PDB file of C-alpha atoms in Angstrom:
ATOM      1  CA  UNK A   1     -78.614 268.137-159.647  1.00 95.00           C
ATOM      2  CA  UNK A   2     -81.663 266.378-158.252  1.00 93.00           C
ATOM      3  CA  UNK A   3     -82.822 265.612-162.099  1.00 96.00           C
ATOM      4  CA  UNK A   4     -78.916 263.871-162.008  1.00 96.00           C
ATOM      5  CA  UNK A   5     -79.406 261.852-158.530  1.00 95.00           C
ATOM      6  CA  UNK A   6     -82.695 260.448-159.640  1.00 95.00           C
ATOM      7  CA  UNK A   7     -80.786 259.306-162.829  1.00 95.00           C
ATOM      8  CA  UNK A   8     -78.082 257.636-160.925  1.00 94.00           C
ATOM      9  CA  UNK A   9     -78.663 257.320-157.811  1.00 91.00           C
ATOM     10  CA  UNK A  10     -75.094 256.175-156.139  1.00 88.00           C
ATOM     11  CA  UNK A  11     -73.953 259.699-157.654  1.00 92.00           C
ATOM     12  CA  UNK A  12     -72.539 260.890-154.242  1.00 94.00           C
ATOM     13  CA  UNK A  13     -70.977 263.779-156.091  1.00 95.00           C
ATOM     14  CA  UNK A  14     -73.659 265.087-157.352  1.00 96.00           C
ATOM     15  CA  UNK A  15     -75.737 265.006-154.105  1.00 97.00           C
ATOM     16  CA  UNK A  16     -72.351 266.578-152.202  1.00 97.00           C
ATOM     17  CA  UNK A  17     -72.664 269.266-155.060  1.00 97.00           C
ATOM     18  CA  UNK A  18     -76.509 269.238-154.625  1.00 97.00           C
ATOM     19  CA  UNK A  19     -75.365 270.162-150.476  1.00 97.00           C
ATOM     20  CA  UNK A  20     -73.400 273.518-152.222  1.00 97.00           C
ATOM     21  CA  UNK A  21     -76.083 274.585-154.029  1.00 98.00           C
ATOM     22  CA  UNK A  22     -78.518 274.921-151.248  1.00 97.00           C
ATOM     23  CA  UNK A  23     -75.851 276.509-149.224  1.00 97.00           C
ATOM     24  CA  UNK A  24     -75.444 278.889-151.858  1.00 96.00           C
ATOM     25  CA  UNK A  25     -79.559 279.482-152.114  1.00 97.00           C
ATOM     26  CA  UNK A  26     -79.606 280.021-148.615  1.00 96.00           C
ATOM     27  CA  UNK A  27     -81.061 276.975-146.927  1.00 96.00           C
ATOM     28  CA  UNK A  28     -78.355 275.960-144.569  1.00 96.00           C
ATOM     29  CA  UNK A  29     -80.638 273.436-143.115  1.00 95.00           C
ATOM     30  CA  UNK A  30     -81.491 271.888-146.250  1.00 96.00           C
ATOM     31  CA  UNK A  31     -77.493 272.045-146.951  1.00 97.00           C
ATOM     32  CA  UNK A  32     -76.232 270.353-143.988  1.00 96.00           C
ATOM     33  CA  UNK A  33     -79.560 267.192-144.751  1.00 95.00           C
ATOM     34  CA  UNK A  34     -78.266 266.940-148.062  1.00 96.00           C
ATOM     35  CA  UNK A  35     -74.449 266.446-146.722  1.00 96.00           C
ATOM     36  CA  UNK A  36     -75.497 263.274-144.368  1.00 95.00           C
ATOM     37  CA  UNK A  37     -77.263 262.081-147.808  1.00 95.00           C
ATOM     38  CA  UNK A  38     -73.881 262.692-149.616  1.00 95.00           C
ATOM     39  CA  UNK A  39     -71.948 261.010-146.857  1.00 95.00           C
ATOM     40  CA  UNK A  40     -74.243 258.019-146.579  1.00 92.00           C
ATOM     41  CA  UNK A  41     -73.569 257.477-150.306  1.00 92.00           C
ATOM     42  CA  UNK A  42     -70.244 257.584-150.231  1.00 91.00           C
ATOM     43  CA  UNK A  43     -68.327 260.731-149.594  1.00 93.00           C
ATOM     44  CA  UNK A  44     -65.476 260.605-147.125  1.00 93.00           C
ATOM     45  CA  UNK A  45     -63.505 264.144-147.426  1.00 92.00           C
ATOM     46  CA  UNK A  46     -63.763 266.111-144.584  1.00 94.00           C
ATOM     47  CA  UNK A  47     -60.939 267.865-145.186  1.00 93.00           C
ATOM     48  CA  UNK A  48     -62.686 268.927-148.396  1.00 93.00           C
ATOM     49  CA  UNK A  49     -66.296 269.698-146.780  1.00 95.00           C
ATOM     50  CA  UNK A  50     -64.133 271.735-144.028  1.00 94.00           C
ATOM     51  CA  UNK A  51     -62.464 274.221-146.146  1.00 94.00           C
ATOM     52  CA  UNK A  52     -64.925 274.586-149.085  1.00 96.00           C
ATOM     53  CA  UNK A  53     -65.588 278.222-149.153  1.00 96.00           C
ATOM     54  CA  UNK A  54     -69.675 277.616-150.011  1.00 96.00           C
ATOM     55  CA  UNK A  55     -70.499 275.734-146.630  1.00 97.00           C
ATOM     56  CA  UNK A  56     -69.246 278.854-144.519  1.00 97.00           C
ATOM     57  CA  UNK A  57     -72.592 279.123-143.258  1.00 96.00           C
ATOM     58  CA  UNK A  58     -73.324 275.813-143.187  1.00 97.00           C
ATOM     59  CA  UNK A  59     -70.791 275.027-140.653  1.00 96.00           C
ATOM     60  CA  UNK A  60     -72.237 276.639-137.881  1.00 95.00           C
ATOM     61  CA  UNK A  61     -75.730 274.599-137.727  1.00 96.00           C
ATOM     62  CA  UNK A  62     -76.142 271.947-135.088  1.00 95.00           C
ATOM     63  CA  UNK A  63     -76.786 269.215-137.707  1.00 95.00           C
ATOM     64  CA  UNK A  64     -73.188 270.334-139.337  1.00 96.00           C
ATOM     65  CA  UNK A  65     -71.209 270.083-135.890  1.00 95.00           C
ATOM     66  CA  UNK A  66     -73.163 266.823-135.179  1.00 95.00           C
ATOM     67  CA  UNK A  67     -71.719 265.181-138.568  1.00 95.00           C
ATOM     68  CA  UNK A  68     -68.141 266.003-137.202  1.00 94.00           C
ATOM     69  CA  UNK A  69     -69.097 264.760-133.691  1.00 94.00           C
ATOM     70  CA  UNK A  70     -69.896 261.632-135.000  1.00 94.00           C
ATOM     71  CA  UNK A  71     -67.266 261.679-138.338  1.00 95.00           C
ATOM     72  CA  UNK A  72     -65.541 258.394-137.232  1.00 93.00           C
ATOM     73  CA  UNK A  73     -68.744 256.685-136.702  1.00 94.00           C
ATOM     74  CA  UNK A  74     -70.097 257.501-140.447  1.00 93.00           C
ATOM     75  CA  UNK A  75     -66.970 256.965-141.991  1.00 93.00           C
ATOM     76  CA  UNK A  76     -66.611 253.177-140.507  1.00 94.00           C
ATOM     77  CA  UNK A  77     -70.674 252.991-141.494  1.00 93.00           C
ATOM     78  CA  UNK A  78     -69.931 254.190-145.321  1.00 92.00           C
ATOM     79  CA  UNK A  79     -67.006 251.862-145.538  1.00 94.00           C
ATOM     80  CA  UNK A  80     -68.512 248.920-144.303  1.00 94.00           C
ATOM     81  CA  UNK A  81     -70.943 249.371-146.504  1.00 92.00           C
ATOM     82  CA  UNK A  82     -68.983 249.717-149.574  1.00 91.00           C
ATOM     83  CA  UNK A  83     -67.334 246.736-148.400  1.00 95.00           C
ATOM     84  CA  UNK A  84     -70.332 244.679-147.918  1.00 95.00           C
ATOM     85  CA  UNK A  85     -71.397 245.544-151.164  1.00 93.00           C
ATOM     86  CA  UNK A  86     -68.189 244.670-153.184  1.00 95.00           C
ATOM     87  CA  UNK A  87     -68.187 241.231-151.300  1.00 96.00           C
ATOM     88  CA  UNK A  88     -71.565 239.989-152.478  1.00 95.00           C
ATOM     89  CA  UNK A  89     -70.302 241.237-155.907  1.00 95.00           C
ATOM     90  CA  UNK A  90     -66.786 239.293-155.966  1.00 96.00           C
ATOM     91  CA  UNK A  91     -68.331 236.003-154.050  1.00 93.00           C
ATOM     92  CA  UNK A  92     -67.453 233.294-151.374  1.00 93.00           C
ATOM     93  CA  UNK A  93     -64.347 232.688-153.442  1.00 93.00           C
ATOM     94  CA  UNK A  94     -62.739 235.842-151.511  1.00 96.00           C
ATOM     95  CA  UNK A  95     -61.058 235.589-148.056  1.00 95.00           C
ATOM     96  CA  UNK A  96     -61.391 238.508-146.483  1.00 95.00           C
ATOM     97  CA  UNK A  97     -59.660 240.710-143.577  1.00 96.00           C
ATOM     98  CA  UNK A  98     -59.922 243.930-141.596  1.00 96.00           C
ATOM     99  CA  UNK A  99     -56.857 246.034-140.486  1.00 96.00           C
ATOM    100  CA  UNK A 100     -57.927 248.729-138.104  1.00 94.00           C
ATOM    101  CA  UNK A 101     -54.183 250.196-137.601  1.00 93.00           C
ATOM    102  CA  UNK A 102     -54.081 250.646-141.547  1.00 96.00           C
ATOM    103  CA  UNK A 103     -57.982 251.270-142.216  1.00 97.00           C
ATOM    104  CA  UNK A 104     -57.770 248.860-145.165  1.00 98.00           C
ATOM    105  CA  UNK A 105     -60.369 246.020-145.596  1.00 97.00           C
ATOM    106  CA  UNK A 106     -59.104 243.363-147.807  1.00 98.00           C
ATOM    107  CA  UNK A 107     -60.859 240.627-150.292  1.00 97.00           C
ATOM    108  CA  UNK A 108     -58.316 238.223-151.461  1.00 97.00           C
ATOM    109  CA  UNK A 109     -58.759 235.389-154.036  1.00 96.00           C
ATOM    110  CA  UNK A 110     -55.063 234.407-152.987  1.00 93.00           C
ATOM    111  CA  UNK A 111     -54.883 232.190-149.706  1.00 83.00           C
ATOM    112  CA  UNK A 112     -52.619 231.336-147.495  1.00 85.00           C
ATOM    113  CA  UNK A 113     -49.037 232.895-147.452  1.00 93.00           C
ATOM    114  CA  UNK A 114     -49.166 234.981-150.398  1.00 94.00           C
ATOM    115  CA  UNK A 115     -52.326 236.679-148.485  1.00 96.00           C
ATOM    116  CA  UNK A 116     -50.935 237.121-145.753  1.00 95.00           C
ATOM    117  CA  UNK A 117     -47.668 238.340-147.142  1.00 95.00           C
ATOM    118  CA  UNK A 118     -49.269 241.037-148.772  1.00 96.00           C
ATOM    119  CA  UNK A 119     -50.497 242.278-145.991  1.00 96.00           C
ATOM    120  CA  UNK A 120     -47.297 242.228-144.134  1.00 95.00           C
ATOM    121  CA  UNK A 121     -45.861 244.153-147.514  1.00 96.00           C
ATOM    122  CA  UNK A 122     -48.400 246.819-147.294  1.00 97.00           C
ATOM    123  CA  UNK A 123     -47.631 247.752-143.234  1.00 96.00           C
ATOM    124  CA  UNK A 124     -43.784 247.634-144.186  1.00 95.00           C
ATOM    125  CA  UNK A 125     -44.752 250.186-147.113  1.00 97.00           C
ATOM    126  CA  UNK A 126     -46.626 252.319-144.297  1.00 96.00           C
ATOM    127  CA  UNK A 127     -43.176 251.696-141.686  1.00 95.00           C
ATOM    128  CA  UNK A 128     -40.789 252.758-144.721  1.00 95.00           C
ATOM    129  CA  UNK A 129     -42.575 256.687-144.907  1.00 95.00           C
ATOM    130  CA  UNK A 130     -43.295 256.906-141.976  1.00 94.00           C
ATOM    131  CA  UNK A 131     -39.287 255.766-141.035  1.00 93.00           C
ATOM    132  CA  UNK A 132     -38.605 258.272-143.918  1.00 93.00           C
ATOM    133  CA  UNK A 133     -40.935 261.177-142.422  1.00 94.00           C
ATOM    134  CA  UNK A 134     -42.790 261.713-145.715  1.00 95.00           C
ATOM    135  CA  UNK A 135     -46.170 261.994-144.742  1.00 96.00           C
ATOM    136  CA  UNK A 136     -48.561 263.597-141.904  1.00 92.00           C
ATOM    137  CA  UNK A 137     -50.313 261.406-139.134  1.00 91.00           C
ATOM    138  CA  UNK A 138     -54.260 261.731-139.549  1.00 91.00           C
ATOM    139  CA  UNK A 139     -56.319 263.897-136.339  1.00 89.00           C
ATOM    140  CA  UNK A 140     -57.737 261.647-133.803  1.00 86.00           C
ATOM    141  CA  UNK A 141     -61.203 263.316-134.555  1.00 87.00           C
ATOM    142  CA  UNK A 142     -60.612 263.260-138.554  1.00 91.00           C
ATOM    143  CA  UNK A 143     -59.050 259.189-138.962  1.00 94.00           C
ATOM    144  CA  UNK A 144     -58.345 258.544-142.648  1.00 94.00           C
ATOM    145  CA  UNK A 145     -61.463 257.004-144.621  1.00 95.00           C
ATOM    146  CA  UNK A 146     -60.882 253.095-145.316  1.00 97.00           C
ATOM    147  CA  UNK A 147     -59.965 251.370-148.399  1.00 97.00           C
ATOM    148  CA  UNK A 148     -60.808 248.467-149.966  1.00 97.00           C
ATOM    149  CA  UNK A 149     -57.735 246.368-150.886  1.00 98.00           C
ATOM    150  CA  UNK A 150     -58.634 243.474-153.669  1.00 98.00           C
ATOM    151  CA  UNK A 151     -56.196 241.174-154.653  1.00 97.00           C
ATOM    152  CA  UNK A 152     -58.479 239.732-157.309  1.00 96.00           C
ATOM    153  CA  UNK A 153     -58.555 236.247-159.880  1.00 95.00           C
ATOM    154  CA  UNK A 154     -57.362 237.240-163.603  1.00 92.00           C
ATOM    155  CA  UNK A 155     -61.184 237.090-164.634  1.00 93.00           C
ATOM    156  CA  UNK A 156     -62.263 239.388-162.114  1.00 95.00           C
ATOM    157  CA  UNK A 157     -59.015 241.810-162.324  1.00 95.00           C
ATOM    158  CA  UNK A 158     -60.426 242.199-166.346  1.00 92.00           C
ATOM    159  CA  UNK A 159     -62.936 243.665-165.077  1.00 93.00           C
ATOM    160  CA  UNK A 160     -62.242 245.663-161.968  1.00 94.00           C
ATOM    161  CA  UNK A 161     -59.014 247.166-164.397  1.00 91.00           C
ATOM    162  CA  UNK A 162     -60.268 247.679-167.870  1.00 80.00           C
ATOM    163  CA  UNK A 163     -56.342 248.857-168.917  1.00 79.00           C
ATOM    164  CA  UNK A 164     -54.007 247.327-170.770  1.00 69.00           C
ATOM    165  CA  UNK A 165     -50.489 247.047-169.620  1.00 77.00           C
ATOM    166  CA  UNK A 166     -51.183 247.971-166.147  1.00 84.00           C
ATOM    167  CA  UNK A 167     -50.682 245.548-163.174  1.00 88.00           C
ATOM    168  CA  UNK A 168     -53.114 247.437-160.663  1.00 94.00           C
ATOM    169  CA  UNK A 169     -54.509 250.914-159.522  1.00 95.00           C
ATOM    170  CA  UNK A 170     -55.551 252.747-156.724  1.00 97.00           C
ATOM    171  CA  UNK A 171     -58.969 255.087-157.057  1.00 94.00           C
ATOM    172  CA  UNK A 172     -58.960 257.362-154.916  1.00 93.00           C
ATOM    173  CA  UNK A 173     -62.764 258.147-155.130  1.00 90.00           C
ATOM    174  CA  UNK A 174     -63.879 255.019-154.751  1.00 92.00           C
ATOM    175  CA  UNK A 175     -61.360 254.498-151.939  1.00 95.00           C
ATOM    176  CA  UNK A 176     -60.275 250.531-153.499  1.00 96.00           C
ATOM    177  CA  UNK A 177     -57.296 249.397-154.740  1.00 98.00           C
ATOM    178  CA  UNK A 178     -56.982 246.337-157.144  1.00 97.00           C
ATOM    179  CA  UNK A 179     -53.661 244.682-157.828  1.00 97.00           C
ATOM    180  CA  UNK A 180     -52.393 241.480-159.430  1.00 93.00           C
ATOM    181  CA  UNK A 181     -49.244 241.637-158.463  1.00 93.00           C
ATOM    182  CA  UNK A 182     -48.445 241.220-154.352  1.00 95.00           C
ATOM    183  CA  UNK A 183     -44.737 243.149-154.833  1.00 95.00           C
ATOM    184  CA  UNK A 184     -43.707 246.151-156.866  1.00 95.00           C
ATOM    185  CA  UNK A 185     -47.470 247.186-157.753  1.00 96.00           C
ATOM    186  CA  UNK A 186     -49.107 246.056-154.641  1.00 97.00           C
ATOM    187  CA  UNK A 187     -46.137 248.668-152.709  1.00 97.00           C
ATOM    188  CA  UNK A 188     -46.773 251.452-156.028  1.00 97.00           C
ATOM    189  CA  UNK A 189     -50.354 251.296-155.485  1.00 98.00           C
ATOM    190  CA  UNK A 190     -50.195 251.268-151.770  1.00 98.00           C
ATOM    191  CA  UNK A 191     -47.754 254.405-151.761  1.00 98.00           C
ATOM    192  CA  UNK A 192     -50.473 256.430-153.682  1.00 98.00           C
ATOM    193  CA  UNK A 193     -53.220 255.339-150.801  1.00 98.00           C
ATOM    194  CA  UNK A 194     -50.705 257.147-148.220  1.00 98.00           C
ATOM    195  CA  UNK A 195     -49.550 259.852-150.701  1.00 98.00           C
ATOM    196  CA  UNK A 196     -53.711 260.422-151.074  1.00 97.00           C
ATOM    197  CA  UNK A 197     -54.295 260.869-147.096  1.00 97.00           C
ATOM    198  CA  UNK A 198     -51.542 262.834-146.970  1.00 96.00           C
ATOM    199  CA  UNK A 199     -52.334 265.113-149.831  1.00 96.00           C
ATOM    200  CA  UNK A 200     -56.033 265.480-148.427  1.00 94.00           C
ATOM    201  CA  UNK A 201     -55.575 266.648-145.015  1.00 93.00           C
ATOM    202  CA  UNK A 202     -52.515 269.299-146.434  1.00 92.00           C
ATOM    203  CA  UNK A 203     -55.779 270.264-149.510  1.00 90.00           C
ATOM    204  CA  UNK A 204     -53.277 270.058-151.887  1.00 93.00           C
ATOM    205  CA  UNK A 205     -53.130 267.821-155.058  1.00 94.00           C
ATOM    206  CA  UNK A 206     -48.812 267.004-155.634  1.00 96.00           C
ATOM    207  CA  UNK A 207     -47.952 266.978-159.968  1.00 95.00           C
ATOM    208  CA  UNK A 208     -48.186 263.633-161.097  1.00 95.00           C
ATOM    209  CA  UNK A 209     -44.484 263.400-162.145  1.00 95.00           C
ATOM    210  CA  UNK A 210     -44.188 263.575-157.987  1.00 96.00           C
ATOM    211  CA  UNK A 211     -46.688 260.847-157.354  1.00 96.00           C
ATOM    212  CA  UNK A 212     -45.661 258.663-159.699  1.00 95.00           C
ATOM    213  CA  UNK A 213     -41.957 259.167-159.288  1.00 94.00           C
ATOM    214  CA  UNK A 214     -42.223 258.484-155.462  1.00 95.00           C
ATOM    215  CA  UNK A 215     -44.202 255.388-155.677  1.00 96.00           C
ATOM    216  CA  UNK A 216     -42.196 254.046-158.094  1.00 95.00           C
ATOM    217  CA  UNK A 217     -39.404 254.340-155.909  1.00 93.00           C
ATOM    218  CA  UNK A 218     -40.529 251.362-153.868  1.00 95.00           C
ATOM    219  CA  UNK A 219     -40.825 248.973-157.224  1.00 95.00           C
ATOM    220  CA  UNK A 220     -37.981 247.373-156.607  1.00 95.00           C
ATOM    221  CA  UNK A 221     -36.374 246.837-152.783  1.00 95.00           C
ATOM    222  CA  UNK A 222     -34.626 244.461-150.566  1.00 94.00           C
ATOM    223  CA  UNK A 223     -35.440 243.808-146.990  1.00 92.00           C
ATOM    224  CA  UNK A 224     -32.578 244.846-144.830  1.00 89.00           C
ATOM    225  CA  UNK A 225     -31.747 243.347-141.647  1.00 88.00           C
ATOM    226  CA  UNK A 226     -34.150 245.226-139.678  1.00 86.00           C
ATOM    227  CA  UNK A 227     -36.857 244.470-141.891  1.00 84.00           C
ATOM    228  CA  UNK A 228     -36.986 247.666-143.572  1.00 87.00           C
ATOM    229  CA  UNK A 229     -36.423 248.391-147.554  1.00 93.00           C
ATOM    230  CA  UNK A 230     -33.061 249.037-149.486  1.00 93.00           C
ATOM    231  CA  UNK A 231     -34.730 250.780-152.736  1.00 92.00           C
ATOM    232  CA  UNK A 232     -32.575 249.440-155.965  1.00 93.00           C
ATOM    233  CA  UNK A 233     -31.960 249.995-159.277  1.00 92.00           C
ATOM    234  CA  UNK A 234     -34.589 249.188-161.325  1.00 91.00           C
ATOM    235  CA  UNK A 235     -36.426 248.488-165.204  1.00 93.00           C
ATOM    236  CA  UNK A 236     -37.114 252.352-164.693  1.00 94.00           C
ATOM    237  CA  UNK A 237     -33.410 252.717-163.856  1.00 94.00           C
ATOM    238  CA  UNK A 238     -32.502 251.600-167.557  1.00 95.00           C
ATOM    239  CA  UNK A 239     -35.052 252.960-169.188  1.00 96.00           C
ATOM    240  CA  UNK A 240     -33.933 256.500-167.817  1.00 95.00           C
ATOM    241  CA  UNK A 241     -30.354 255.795-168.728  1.00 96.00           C
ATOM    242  CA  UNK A 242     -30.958 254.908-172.542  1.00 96.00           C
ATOM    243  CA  UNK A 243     -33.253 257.943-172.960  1.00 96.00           C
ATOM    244  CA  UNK A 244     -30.102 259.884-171.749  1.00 96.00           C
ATOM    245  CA  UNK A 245     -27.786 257.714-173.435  1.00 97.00           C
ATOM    246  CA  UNK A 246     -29.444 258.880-176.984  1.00 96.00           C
ATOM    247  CA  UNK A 247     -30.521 262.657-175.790  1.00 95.00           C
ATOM    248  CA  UNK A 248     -33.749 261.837-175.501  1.00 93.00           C
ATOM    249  CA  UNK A 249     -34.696 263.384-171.900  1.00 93.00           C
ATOM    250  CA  UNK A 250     -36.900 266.589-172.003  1.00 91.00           C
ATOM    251  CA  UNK A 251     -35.680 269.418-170.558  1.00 93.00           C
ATOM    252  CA  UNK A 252     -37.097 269.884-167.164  1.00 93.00           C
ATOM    253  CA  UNK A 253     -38.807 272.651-167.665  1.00 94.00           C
ATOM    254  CA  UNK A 254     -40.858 270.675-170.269  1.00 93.00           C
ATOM    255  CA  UNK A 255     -41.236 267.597-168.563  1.00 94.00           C
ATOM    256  CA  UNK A 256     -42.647 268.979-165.610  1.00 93.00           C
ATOM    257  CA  UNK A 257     -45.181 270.834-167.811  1.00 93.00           C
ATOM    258  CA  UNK A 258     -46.600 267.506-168.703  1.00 93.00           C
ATOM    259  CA  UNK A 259     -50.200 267.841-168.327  1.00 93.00           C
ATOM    260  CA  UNK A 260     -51.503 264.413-166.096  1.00 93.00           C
ATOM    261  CA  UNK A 261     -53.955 262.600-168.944  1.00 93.00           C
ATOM    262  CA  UNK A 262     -50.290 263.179-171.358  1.00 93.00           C
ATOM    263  CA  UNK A 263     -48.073 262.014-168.667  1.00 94.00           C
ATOM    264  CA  UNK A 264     -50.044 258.678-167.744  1.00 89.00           C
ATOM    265  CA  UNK A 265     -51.115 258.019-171.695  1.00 89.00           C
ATOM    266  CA  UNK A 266     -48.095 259.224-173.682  1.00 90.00           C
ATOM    267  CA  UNK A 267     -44.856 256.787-173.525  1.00 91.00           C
ATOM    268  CA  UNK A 268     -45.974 256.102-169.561  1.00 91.00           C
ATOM    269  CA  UNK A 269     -43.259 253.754-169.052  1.00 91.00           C
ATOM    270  CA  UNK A 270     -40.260 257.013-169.903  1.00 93.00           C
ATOM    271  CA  UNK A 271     -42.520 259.208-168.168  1.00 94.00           C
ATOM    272  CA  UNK A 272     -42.274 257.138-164.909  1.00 93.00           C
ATOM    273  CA  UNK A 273     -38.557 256.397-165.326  1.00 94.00           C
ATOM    274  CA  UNK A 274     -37.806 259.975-166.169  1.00 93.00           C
TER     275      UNK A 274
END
């Protein structure tokens, strides 16, 4: 592990890993340095770092309780860093924002209106499930690790998204979403950042058919009168009805036994619809 962290030295999973295997060998002390090194380069779970069976120990030194004292404090140091960082990278060219209520940070090479629509579009996103009662709130003591929202030029998108066919995506690791687009993928994307908190603090990981299938329920909407969505029929709608038009939906038993790198690589777009 330490042979791995000198190789690449932003590795924070490796030196969170490198935390385990101390705890493992018996240096508790040693464990719970080697988690404020892990956290300082960019892990934000502690959901993950409470439950994992290894740190049992761990979690009763002083320097252990003091990283949960002070969780909020590091998480708002990590992300500003990250942020900082991904600024100098993308340039002056990016307006940028802060939204405490949401914990996003945003770099935008769109001014104006469509900037700050999207941001209106991602708190109407967060009203909508919470409206619906579909997710958990976070613990005052654990708040929900930022992300970086980029709403990027085509050049820079090219980069940031090396995929074909795919208008944005949200990395969980990395905590930074990238969109082009500031409706249906801006709200998919956004749904998965919730989704993500959600599924962290309950330590459980959904089946992709359920990620994907609820985000992509929020593709296509109208705003009703009290500013909420109206979730239509949409390109997913028809694509669903022609596969069962011609037969061509699995059985359910099948399709939900879709392993995730099939379901996301394999016809994606019936996959989705389906």
């Amino acid at each position: 592990a330490e042979r791995i962290i000198l190789e690449n030295p932003g590795d924070w999973r490796t030196r969170y890993n490198l935390a385990l295997i101390l705890a493992r060998l018996g240096d508790e002390d040693a464990s719970a340095e080697a988690l404020i090194d892990a956290i300082s380069f960019g892990f934000v779970d502690l959901h993950e770092m409470e439950r994992d069976p290894n740190l049992v120990r761990v979690r009763t030194t002083r320097t252990y309780r003091r990283i949960v004292d002070r969780w909020g404090v590091l998480l708002d140091a990590v992300a500003e860093s990250r942020f900082d960082a991904t600024k100098g990278t993308l340039g002056p060219a990016y307006a940028d924002a802060q939204d405490e209520s949401q914990r996003l940070y945003w770099l935008s090479a769109v001014r104006g209106d469509g900037f700050e629509h999207a941001r209106e579009e991602v708190s109407r996103v967060s009203a909508w499930c919470a409206d619906e009662g579909l997710f958990s709130d976070a613990e005052a003591r654990k708040p929900d690790p930022w992300v970086t929202v980029i709403l990027p030029t085509g050049e820079d998108f090219a980069v940031l998204v090396p995929y074909a066919m795919v208008g944005g995506t949200y990395a969980r690791d990395e905590k930074r979403l990238v969109t082009r687009d500031l409706g249906p993928t801006l709200r998919h994307e956004f749904f998965h950042v919730l989704h993500w908190r959600d599924m962290d603090r309950l330590a459980q990981v959904h089946p992709i058919w359920v990620q994907e299938g609820m985000a992509s329920l929020l593709e296509d909407v109208e705003i009703d009168s009290s500013g909420g969505y109206v979730i239509r029929p949409s390109w997913r709608t028809n694509i669903a009805k022609r596969l069962e038009r011609t037969g061509a939906l699995r059985p359910l038993d099948v399709f939900l036994a879709t392993e995730r790198d099939r379901f996301v690589s394999v016809r994606p777009s019936a996959n989705y619809a389906h």
